[in-house]
Structures are given as structure tokens and as C-alpha cells.
Short mmCIF file of C-alpha atoms and ligand atoms in Angstrom, two decimals:
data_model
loop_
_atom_site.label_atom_id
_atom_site.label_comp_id
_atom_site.label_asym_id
_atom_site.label_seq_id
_atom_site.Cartn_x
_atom_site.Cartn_y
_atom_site.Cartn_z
CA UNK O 1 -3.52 4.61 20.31
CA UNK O 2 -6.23 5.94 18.23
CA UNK O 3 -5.40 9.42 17.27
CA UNK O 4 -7.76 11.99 19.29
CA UNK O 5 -9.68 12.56 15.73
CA UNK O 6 -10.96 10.02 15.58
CA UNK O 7 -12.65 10.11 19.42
CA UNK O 8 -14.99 12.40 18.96
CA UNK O 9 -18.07 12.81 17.22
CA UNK O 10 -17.26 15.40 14.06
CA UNK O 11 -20.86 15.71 11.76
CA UNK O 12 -20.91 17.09 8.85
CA UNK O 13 -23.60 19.40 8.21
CA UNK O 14 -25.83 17.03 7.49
CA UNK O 15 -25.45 15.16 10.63
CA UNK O 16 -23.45 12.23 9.26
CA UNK O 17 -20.79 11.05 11.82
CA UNK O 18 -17.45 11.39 9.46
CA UNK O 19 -15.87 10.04 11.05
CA UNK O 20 -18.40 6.14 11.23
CA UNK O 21 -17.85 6.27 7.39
CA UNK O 22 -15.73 4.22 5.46
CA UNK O 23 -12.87 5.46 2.82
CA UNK O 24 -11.11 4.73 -0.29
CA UNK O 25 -7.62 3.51 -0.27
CA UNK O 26 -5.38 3.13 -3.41
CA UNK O 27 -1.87 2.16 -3.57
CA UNK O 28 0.04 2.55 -7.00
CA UNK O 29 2.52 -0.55 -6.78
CA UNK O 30 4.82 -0.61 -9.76
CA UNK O 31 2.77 -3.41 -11.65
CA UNK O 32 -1.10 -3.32 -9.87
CA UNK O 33 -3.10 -0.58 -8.20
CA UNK O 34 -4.80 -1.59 -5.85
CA UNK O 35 -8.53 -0.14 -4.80
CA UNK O 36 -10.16 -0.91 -1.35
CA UNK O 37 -13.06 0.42 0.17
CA UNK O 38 -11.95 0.31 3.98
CA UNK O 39 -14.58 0.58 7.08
CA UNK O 40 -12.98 2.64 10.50
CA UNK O 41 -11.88 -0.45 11.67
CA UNK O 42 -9.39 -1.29 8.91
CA UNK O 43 -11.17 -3.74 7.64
CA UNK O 44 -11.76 -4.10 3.75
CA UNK O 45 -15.39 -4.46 2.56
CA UNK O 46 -14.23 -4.64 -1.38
CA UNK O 47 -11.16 -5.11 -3.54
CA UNK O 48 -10.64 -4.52 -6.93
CA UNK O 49 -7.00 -4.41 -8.60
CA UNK O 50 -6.02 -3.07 -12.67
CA UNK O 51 -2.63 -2.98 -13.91
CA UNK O 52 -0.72 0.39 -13.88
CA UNK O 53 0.00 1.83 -16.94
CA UNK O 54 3.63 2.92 -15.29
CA UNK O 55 5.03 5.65 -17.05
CA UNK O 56 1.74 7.40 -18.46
CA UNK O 57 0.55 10.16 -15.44
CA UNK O 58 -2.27 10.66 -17.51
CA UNK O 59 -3.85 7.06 -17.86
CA UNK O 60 -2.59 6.60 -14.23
CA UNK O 61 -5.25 9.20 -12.98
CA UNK O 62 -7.73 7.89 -15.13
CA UNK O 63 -7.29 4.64 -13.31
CA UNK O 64 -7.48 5.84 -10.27
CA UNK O 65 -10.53 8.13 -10.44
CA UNK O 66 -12.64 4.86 -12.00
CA UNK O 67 -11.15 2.82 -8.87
CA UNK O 68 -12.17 5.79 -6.60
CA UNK O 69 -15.57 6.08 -8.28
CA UNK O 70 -16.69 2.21 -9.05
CA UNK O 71 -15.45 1.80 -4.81
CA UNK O 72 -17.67 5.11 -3.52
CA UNK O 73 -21.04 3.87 -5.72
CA UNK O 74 -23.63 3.52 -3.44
CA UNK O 75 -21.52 4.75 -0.39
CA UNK O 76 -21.12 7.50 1.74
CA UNK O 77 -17.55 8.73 1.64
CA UNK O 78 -15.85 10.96 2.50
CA UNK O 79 -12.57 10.90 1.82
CA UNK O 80 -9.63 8.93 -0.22
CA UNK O 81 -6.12 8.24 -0.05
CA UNK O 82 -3.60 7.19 -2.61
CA UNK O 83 -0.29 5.64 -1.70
CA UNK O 84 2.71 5.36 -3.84
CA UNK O 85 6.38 4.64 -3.83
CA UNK O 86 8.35 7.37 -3.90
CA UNK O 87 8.59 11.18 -2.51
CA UNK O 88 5.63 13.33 -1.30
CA UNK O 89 5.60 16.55 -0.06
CA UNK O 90 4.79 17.69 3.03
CA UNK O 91 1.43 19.22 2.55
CA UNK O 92 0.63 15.38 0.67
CA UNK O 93 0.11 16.60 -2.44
CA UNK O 94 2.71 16.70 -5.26
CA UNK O 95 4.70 13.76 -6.13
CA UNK O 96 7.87 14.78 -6.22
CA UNK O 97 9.56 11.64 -7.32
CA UNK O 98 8.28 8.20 -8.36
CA UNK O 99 10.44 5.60 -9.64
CA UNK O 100 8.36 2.88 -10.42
CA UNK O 101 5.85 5.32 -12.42
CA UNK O 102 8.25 7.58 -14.12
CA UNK O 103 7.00 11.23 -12.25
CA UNK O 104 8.78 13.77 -11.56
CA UNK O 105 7.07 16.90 -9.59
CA UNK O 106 3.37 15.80 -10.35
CA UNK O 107 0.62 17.69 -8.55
CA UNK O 108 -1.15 14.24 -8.45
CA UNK O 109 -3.76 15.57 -5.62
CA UNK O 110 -5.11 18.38 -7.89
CA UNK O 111 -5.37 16.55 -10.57
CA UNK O 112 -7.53 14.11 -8.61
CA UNK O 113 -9.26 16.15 -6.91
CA UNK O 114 -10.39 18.33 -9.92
CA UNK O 115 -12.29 14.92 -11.31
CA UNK O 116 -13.27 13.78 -8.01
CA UNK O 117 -15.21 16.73 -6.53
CA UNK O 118 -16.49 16.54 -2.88
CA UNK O 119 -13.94 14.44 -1.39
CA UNK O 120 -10.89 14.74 0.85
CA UNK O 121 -7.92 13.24 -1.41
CA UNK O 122 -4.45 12.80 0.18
CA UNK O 123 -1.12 11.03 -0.94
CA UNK O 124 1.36 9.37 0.83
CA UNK O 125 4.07 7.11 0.51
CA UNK O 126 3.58 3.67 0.11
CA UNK O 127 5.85 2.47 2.83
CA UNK O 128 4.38 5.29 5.55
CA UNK O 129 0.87 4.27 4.22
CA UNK O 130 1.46 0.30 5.24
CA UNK O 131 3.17 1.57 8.37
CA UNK O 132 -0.03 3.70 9.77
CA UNK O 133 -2.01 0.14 8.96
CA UNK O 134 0.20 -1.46 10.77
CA UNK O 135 0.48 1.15 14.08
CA UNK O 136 -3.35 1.51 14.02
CA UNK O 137 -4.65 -2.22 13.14
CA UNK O 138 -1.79 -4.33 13.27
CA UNK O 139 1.68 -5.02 15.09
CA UNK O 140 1.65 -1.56 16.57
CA UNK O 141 -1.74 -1.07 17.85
CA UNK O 142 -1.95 -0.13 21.64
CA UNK O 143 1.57 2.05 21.46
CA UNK O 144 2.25 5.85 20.35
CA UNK O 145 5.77 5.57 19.01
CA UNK O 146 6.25 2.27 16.34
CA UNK O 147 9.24 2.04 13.94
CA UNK O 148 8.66 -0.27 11.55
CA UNK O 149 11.30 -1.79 8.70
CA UNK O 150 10.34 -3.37 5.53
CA UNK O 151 13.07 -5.93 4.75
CA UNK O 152 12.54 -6.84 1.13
CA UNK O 153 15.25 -5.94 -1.48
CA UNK O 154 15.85 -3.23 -0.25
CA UNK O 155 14.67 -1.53 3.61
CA UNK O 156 11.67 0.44 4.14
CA UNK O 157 10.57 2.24 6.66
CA UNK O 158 7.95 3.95 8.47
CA UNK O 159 7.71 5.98 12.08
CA UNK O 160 5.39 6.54 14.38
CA UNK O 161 6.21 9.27 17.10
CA UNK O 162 3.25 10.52 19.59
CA UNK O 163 0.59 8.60 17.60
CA UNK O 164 1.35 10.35 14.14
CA UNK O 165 3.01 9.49 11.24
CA UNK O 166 5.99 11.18 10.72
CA UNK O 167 6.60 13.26 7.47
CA UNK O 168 8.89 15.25 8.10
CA UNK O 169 9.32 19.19 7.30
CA UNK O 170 9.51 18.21 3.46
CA UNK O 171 7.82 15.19 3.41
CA UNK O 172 10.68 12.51 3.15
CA UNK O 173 10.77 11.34 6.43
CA UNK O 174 11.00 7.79 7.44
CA UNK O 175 13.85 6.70 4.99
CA UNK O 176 15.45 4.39 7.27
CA UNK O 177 16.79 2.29 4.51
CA UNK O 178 19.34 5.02 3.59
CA UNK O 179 20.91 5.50 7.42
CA UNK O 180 24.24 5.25 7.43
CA UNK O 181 25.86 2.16 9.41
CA UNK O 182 29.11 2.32 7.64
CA UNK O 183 30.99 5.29 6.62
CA UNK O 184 32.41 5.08 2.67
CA UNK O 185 30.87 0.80 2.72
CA UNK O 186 28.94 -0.49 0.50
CA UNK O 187 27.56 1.36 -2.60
CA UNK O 188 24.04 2.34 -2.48
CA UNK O 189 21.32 2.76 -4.79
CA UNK O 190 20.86 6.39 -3.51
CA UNK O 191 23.83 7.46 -4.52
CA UNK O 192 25.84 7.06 -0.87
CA UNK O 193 27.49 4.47 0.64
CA UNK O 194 27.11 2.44 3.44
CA UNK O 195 23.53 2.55 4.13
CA UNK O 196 21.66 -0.15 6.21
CA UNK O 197 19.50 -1.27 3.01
CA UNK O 198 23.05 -2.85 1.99
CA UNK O 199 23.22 -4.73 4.97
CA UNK O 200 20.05 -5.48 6.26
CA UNK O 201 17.91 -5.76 3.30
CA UNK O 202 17.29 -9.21 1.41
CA UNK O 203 19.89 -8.40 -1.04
CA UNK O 204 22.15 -8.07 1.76
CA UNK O 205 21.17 -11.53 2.58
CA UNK O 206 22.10 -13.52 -0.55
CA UNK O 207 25.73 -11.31 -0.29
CA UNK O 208 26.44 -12.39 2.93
CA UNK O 209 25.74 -16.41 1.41
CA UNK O 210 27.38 -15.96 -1.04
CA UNK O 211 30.27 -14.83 1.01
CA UNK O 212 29.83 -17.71 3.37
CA UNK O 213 29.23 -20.18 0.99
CA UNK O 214 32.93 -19.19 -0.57
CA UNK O 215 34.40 -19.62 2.17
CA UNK O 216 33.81 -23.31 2.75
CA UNK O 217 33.32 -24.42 6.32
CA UNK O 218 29.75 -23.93 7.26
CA UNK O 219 29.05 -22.66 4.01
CA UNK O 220 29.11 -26.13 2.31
CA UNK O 221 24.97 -26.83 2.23
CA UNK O 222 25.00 -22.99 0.74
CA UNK O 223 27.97 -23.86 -1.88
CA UNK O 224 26.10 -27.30 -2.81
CA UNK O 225 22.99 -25.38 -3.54
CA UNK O 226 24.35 -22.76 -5.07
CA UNK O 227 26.29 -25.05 -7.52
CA UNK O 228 23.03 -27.11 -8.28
CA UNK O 229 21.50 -23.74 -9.46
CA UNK O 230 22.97 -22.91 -11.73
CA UNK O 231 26.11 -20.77 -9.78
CA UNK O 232 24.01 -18.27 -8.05
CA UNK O 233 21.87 -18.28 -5.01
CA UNK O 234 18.17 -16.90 -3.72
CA UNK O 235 16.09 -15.85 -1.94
CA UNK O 236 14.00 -19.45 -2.29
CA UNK O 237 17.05 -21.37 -1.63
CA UNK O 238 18.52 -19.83 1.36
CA UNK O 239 14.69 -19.39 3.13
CA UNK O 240 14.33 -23.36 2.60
CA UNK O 241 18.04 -23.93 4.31
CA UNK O 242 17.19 -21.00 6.92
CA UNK O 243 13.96 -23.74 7.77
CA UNK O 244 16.08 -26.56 7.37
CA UNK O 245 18.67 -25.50 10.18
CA UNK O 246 22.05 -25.44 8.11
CA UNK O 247 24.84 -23.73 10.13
CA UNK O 248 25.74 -21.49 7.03
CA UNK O 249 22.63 -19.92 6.11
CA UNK O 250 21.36 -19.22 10.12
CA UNK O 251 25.12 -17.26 10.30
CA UNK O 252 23.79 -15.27 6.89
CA UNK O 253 20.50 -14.53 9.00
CA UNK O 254 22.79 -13.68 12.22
CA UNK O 255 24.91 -11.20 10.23
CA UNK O 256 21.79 -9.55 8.87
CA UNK O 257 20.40 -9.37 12.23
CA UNK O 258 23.15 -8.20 14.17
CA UNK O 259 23.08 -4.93 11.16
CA UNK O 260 19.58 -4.66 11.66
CA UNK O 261 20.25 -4.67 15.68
CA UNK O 262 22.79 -2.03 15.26
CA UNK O 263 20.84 0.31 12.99
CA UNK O 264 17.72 -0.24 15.45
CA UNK O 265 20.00 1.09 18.63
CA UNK O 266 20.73 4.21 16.66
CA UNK O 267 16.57 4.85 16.01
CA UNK O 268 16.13 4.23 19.33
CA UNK O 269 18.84 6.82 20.42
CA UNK O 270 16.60 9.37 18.45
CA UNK O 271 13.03 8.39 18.68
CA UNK O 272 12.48 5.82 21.18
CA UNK O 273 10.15 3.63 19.90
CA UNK O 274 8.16 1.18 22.44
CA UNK O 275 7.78 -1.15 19.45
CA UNK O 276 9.85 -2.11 16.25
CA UNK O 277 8.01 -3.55 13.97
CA UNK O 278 9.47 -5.86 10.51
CA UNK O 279 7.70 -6.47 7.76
CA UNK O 280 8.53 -7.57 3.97
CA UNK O 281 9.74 -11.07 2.57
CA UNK O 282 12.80 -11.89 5.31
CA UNK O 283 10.47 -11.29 8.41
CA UNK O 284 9.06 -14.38 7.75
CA UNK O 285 11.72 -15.95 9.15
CA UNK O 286 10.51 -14.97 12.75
CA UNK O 287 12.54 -15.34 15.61
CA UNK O 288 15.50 -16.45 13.78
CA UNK O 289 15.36 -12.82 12.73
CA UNK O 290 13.95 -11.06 15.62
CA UNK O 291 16.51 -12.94 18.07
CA UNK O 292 19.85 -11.71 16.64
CA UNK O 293 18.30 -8.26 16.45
CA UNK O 294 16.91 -8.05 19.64
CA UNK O 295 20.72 -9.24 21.23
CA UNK O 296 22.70 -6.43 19.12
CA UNK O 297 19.70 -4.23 20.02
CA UNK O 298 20.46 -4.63 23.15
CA UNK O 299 24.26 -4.76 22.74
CA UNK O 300 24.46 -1.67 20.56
CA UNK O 301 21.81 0.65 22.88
CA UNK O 302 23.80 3.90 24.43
CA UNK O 303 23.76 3.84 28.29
CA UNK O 304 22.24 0.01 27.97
CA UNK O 305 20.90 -1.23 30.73
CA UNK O 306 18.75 1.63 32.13
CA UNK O 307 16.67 1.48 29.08
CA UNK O 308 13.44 -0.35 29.18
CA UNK O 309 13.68 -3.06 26.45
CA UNK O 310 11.07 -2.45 23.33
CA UNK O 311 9.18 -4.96 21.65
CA UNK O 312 10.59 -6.50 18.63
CA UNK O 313 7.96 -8.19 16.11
CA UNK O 314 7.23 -8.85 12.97
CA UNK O 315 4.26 -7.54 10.87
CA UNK O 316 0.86 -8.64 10.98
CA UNK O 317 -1.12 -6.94 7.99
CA UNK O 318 0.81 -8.91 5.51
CA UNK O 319 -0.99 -8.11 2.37
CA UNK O 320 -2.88 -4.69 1.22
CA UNK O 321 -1.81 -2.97 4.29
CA UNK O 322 -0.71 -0.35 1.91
CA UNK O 323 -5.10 0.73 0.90
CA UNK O 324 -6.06 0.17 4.43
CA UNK O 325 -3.45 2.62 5.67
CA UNK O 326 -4.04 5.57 2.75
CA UNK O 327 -7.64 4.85 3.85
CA UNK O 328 -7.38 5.89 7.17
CA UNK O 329 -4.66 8.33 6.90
CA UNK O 330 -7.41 10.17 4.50
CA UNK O 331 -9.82 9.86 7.06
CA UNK O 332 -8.05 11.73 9.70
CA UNK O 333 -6.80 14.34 6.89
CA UNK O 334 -10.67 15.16 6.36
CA UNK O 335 -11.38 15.45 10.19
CA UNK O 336 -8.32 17.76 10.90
CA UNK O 337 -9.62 19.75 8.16
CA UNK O 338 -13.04 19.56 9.93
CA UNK O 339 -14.18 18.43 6.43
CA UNK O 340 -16.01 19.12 3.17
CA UNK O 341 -19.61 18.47 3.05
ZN1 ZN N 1 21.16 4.65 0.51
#
């Protein structure tokens, strides 16, 4: 759905349609920010990438006003948006917490915004900024409510409810990594235990292997290859015996799935999403994925049955949908705030 913003015709006072314009998107990854100029469509027009001087708010800035300025050169923009791991507050403006760039309560917008005069600068977070790209150009496009999961090392999320991103009242909404599936289980990096990140995330997946794999059986190809590397497992190794067919590692993917399924039923209790969308390194295992979610989906749903089934898929903006998304999430910022000439 393409939020009612972005319908009309909103002109600055000098008659330039805002809204036709393209934007800036940055997202500070823990290694590379990443600079895109980004038409309405979501499309990128230019590219450029530095390393991130993680650790050093200061430099980090610096970097991203030159991105922000070398991208808006010749160009009529109005408005930029910076992604980046980590907690934002609700009004997008202080980063509360960063882990990958050492910050801790950083008024990042003002900062910007006092070097970069005359345009609309948001933040968001990195995982809500690749979900928006996603709902508006890529696997969710057409719906109003998208949840989508980022199953990498750990599980991200992002949610779509009523075609708009969903914050929260403080800004840390969307956390779906940390819900809990199993009271007092596994240990989690947040401090709690049993979250679904530690048993639907990729890390999850090696455990589960590795669990299999000891316990003979079907686990032999995963024991073999486990013992011809060395004594440990990953990612690379279980993917090629996921494409290969062995028993043990599709049962791995199963029991990931079947988490995933179950964790799914309980966001669809709440929000009701027409679409769930997965993203990150393990999606690329498809069906084999989407399959054994879908069935404990469906298995796990309250009063299943009389519930219309959603669409399960994986993503479709695979790389840099984290600068098209702050793009366009700044463009919408400037036209709800009817906008700066
Ligand atoms: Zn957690």
C-alpha cells in the first residue's frame, strides 16, 4: 500500500513536488556505511560505501555528512535518513544504544542536522529501515500489515501494521528476536532466556546439527563433515548438505522451522499480518524453510481453521535494502511534517 503521503501532490513553496524527489539513505553497518541516493520508486541512482570508524561518534558524523553531501550535489533533496543497529527513540532522533558503534544516548539527528541545514534528517533502526524497503518495494508490497524476520545469527525483525512502521511508544518496537518461546530455555544475548533468536536464528541452526550429528542415526553426513573440519560445523557446511538432501541436516532445518512456525502463530495472535516475510542468510534455503514454518504456522494458530492462511515468503531486496528504506522512511517524515523549504 503506498502510505496516503505519498498520494498527493505536497509543493514546497517553490512549487517543487516533494514528494517526485529523490532522498538520501545511509545505513551505519558495523564495518561499512553505506550512502545511496534513492528515487520514489526505491530504486538507487548512486552508491558509494567508506568504512565506519566504529567507536568514534565524532568521525562517524563526519562520515556521514560527506556521504549526505557528495550524494545531494547537483540534486534536489529533500530529505535523508540514517539507519543503524541498535535503539532509537520514538521521536527518531537520539540513539539510545548502538552496539556495533559504541553509543550510548547520542542525539545523532541534531548533530546532523546542525551541519546539514535545510534537510529533513531521521534515524531508524537498521532492521525496521530494511523492513519498510521490503513492505513498500519488495516482498510486502500490495499488503498493509507485513512481519518480516531476519534469520541471520541472530533474528531480526520488523512490522508493518495499517501501512506504517511500527515504533512503538519508545521506539523499540519490532524486537521479535527477543519473544519468548520457552520459559527459563536457552540463554540469550539480552540478558533473558528462551527467546526465539536461540531457536530460530542461524546459530540455532548449527546447535541443532550439532545435536543431531551426536546423536548418530541421520546425523552421520553431519558427523562426517563435521569431523573433516576440523570438529566443528557451519554455516557453509550444513547449507551445502541442506542442497544436497541429507536426512540430518533437512531435520536441523525442520526443527528451526517448526520454532519459527510457533513464534509466527503467536505474532499472528497479536497483529495479524497478511504476509510474513524472511530475510537474512538461512532464507535462502526457500521452501525447505518456508514449508516447515508454514505447517507449525498453521498447527500452532489459536482457533485454526477459521483463520485465513497468510503468505509466507522470503525476501526480495536482498542487498542495501537497509538505504533504500531510511530513504523513503525520510521522505514520508518530511511530508508529515509538510516540510522545510
Ligand atoms: Zn533475547
Amino acid at each position: 500500500m503506498v502510505p496516503p503521503e505519498l498520494t498527493g501532490g505536497i509543493r514546497s513553496r517553490r512549487g517543487i513536488r516533494l514528494l517526485r524527489v529523490h532522498a538520501i539513505g545511509i545505513d551505519i553497518g558495523g564495518t561499512k556505511v553505506a550512502g545511496a541516493l534513492v528515487t520514489e520508486a526505491g530504486g538507487i541512482l548512486r552508491l558509494e560505501r567508506r568504512p565506519t570508524p566504529a567507536g568514534d561518534p565524532d568521525a562517524i558524523v563526519d562520515v556521514v555528512v560527506r556521504l549526505v553531501q557528495e550524494l545531494s550535489a547537483g540534486q534536489e533533496i529533500v530529505a535523508a535518513g540514517v539507519a543503524a543497529a541498535g535503539f532509537i527513540d520514538a521521536t527518531q532522533s537520539i540513539v539510545y544504544y548502538a552496539p556495533n558503534i559504541n553509543w550510548r544516548s547520542e542525539p545523532f539527528r541534531d548533530r546532523l542536522s546542525a551541519r546539514l541545514p535545510g534537510l529533513d534528517i531521521t534515524i531508524d533502526n537498521d532492521a525496521n529501515a530494511a523492513g519498510w524497503a521490503e513492505y513498500r518495494f519488495g516482498a510486502g508490497r500490495g499488503t498493509t500489515d507485513m512481519t518480516m524476520l531476519t534469520i541471520g545469527t541472530g533474528v531480526g525483525g520488523a512490522i508493518v501494521t495499517d501501512g506504517r512502521l511500527l515504533r512503538g511508544g519508545f521506539g523499540a518496537a519490532g524486537e521479535i528476536g527477543h519473544l519468548r518461546v520457552v520459559p527459563g530455555g536457552h540463554p540469550c544475548g539480552c540478558g533473558q532466556k528462551g527467546c526465539i533468536e536461540q531457536y530460530g536464528s542461524g546459530r540455532a541452526l548449527l546447535r541443532f546439527s550439532n545435536e543431531i550429528a551426536d546423536a548418530g542415526g541421520i546425523g552421520q553426513a553431519l558427523a562426517q563433515a563435521r569431523e573433516a573440519n576440523g570438529g566443528t560445523l557451519d554455516g557453509a557446511i550444513i547449507a551445502g548438505l541442506i542442497q544436497d538432501g541429507d536426512v540430518g541436516a533437512l531435520a536441523a532445518l525442520r526443527e528451526l522451522g517448526d520454532w519459527l512456525g510457533q513464534a509466527c502463530a503467536s505474532i499472528g495472535a497479536v497483529l495479524d499480518p497478511q504476509v510474513f516475510v524472511f530475510g537474512g542468510g538461512v532464507a535462502i534455503a526457500g521452501d525447505l524453510l518456508l514449508d516447515p514454518i508454514r505447517e507449525s504456522f498453521l498447527a500452532h494458530l489459536p482457533a485454526r481453521g477459521f483463520h485465513p492462511e497468510p503468505l509466507f515468503t522470503v525476501a526480495e531486496l536482498v542487498n542495501d535494502a537497509g538505504v533504500v528504506g531510511a530513504a523513503d522512511l525520510a521522505r514520508i517524515h518530511a511530508a508529515r511534517r509538510g516540510l522545510p523549504e
